[in-house]
Amino acid sequence: MTQTVILGVIGSDAHVVGITILEQALEAAGFDVVNLGVQSSQEEFVETASANDAEAVLVSSLYGHAKQDCEGFHRRIAEADLDVTTYIGGNLAVGQDDFEETRAFFREMGFDRVFDSETDPEEAIDALMADLDMRTTESERESQAVSA
Ligand code: B12
């Protein structure tokens, strides 16, 4: 079964190259990708994920305002009753930061994985395949338990 991934650049950010590369790599890996493009709002991510019954939401941010742009994002996801894996990646803080602090911040916010601007798309795809397979296995186990 094809797995659907929602991809976009959040907030007022207009850096398009990274998500274009990610979109192509994800499609080549067999994912069904809905690319929201740049300057996408939290509502657009959530509504599109819901409308497409997506398995994952991938947020990109380059211009340094990701912390502000993602505030309340996971609350909206919970309110929409979405069961999605969430990743964020790019240049997530202003200037030269300690990336481990940045990663911890976004993990605390609710993102399942946090990627820096050196990320090779294949790294994200490997992680996604592992995470989504794990989710499938868990739900398969649950339905087997129910029918047993
Ligand atoms: C090109 C560019 C622009 C172009 C964008 C053109 C366009 N439409 O795309 C223009 C000139 C418009 C621009 C504008 C600005 N820019 Co600019 N820009 C860049 C630049 C030079 C390259 C970005 C790029 O295309 N990289 C190539 C792609 C392939 O790499 P990438 O975007 O990093 O994406 C990869 C990874 O990050 C990762 N990734 C990204 N997202 C995600 C998401 C997930 C889930 C995952 C897994 C991985 C992932 O995978 C991608 C593929 O490998 C960078 C500097 C740099 N070297 O990165 C600055 C940079 C991003 N820009 C910066 C800034 C500050 C701005 C402006 C605010 C400047 C200003 N004062 O106006 C504006 C913002 C405008 C806006 N509204 O967004 C800063 C951000 C600083 C920060 N975060 O602290 C940077 C880092 C430059 C710098 N060193 O200061 N910019």
PDB file of C-alpha atoms in Angstrom, residues 63-144:
ATOM      1  CA  TYR A  63      14.928  31.036   7.703  1.00  0.00           C
ATOM      2  CA  GLY A  64      15.377  30.698  11.470  1.00  0.00           C
ATOM      3  CA  HIS A  65      11.811  31.117  12.754  1.00  0.00           C
ATOM      4  CA  ALA A  66      10.818  27.471  13.120  1.00  0.00           C
ATOM      5  CA  LYS A  67      10.322  27.685  16.875  1.00  0.00           C
ATOM      6  CA  GLN A  68       7.699  30.413  16.525  1.00  0.00           C
ATOM      7  CA  ASP A  69       6.096  28.915  13.413  1.00  0.00           C
ATOM      8  CA  CYS A  70       5.661  25.492  15.027  1.00  0.00           C
ATOM      9  CA  GLU A  71       4.197  26.680  18.314  1.00  0.00           C
ATOM     10  CA  GLY A  72       0.924  24.814  18.903  1.00  0.00           C
ATOM     11  CA  PHE A  73       1.432  22.587  15.836  1.00  0.00           C
ATOM     12  CA  HIS A  74       1.102  19.297  17.715  1.00  0.00           C
ATOM     13  CA  ARG A  75      -1.900  20.589  19.657  1.00  0.00           C
ATOM     14  CA  ARG A  76      -3.655  21.170  16.306  1.00  0.00           C
ATOM     15  CA  ILE A  77      -2.682  17.674  15.160  1.00  0.00           C
ATOM     16  CA  ALA A  78      -4.137  16.199  18.345  1.00  0.00           C
ATOM     17  CA  GLU A  79      -7.310  18.297  18.020  1.00  0.00           C
ATOM     18  CA  ALA A  80      -7.767  16.978  14.462  1.00  0.00           C
ATOM     19  CA  ASP A  81      -7.349  13.468  15.900  1.00  0.00           C
ATOM     20  CA  LEU A  82      -4.535  12.695  13.460  1.00  0.00           C
ATOM     21  CA  ASP A  83      -2.254   9.713  13.967  1.00  0.00           C
ATOM     22  CA  VAL A  84       0.784  10.857  11.980  1.00  0.00           C
ATOM     23  CA  THR A  85       4.543  10.646  12.268  1.00  0.00           C
ATOM     24  CA  THR A  86       6.001  14.170  12.295  1.00  0.00           C
ATOM     25  CA  TYR A  87       9.487  15.213  11.205  1.00  0.00           C
ATOM     26  CA  ILE A  88      11.054  18.656  10.992  1.00  0.00           C
ATOM     27  CA  GLY A  89      14.253  19.598   9.215  1.00  0.00           C
ATOM     28  CA  GLY A  90      16.359  22.403   7.804  1.00  0.00           C
ATOM     29  CA  ASN A  91      18.056  25.391   9.369  1.00  0.00           C
ATOM     30  CA  LEU A  92      15.932  25.405  12.500  1.00  0.00           C
ATOM     31  CA  ALA A  93      17.499  28.111  14.628  1.00  0.00           C
ATOM     32  CA  VAL A  94      19.039  31.505  14.044  1.00  0.00           C
ATOM     33  CA  GLY A  95      22.806  31.490  13.549  1.00  0.00           C
ATOM     34  CA  GLN A  96      25.298  28.891  14.765  1.00  0.00           C
ATOM     35  CA  ASP A  97      23.488  26.934  17.423  1.00  0.00           C
ATOM     36  CA  ASP A  98      24.204  23.735  19.307  1.00  0.00           C
ATOM     37  CA  PHE A  99      22.114  21.380  17.188  1.00  0.00           C
ATOM     38  CA  GLU A 100      21.574  18.913  20.033  1.00  0.00           C
ATOM     39  CA  GLU A 101      19.801  21.685  21.981  1.00  0.00           C
ATOM     40  CA  THR A 102      17.713  22.472  18.923  1.00  0.00           C
ATOM     41  CA  ARG A 103      16.890  18.797  18.444  1.00  0.00           C
ATOM     42  CA  ALA A 104      15.843  18.484  22.105  1.00  0.00           C
ATOM     43  CA  PHE A 105      13.628  21.578  21.775  1.00  0.00           C
ATOM     44  CA  PHE A 106      11.729  20.250  18.760  1.00  0.00           C
ATOM     45  CA  ARG A 107      11.493  16.719  20.204  1.00  0.00           C
ATOM     46  CA  GLU A 108       9.946  18.292  23.308  1.00  0.00           C
ATOM     47  CA  MET A 109       7.502  20.114  21.014  1.00  0.00           C
ATOM     48  CA  GLY A 110       6.335  16.742  19.745  1.00  0.00           C
ATOM     49  CA  PHE A 111       8.277  16.056  16.535  1.00  0.00           C
ATOM     50  CA  ASP A 112       9.257  12.393  16.202  1.00  0.00           C
ATOM     51  CA  ARG A 113      12.556  13.221  14.483  1.00  0.00           C
ATOM     52  CA  VAL A 114      14.559  16.405  13.943  1.00  0.00           C
ATOM     53  CA  PHE A 115      17.036  16.832  11.067  1.00  0.00           C
ATOM     54  CA  ASP A 116      19.711  19.448  10.470  1.00  0.00           C
ATOM     55  CA  SER A 117      20.556  21.243   7.210  1.00  0.00           C
ATOM     56  CA  GLU A 118      23.275  18.687   6.353  1.00  0.00           C
ATOM     57  CA  THR A 119      20.687  15.929   6.077  1.00  0.00           C
ATOM     58  CA  ASP A 120      20.868  13.709   3.026  1.00  0.00           C
ATOM     59  CA  PRO A 121      17.312  12.947   1.832  1.00  0.00           C
ATOM     60  CA  GLU A 122      18.147   9.215   1.939  1.00  0.00           C
ATOM     61  CA  GLU A 123      18.705   9.490   5.690  1.00  0.00           C
ATOM     62  CA  ALA A 124      15.196  10.864   6.177  1.00  0.00           C
ATOM     63  CA  ILE A 125      13.734   8.229   3.860  1.00  0.00           C
ATOM     64  CA  ASP A 126      15.444   5.386   5.771  1.00  0.00           C
ATOM     65  CA  ALA A 127      14.071   6.800   9.042  1.00  0.00           C
ATOM     66  CA  LEU A 128      10.593   7.164   7.575  1.00  0.00           C
ATOM     67  CA  MET A 129      10.549   3.617   6.238  1.00  0.00           C
ATOM     68  CA  ALA A 130      11.642   2.305   9.634  1.00  0.00           C
ATOM     69  CA  ASP A 131       9.092   4.403  11.543  1.00  0.00           C
ATOM     70  CA  LEU A 132       6.169   3.651   9.242  1.00  0.00           C
ATOM     71  CA  ASP A 133       6.935  -0.083   9.090  1.00  0.00           C
ATOM     72  CA  MET A 134       7.003  -0.055  12.883  1.00  0.00           C
ATOM     73  CA  ARG A 135       3.604   1.682  12.979  1.00  0.00           C
ATOM     74  CA  THR A 136       2.152  -0.863  10.500  1.00  0.00           C
ATOM     75  CA  THR A 137       3.500  -3.737  12.589  1.00  0.00           C
ATOM     76  CA  GLU A 138       1.974  -2.268  15.735  1.00  0.00           C
ATOM     77  CA  SER A 139      -1.461  -1.815  14.133  1.00  0.00           C
ATOM     78  CA  GLU A 140      -1.260  -5.288  12.581  1.00  0.00           C
ATOM     79  CA  ARG A 141      -0.506  -6.699  16.008  1.00  0.00           C
ATOM     80  CA  GLU A 142      -3.488  -4.827  17.467  1.00  0.00           C
ATOM     81  CA  SER A 143      -5.915  -6.092  14.788  1.00  0.00           C
ATOM     82  CA  GLN A 144      -4.556  -9.639  15.179  1.00  0.00           C
TER      83      GLN A 144
END
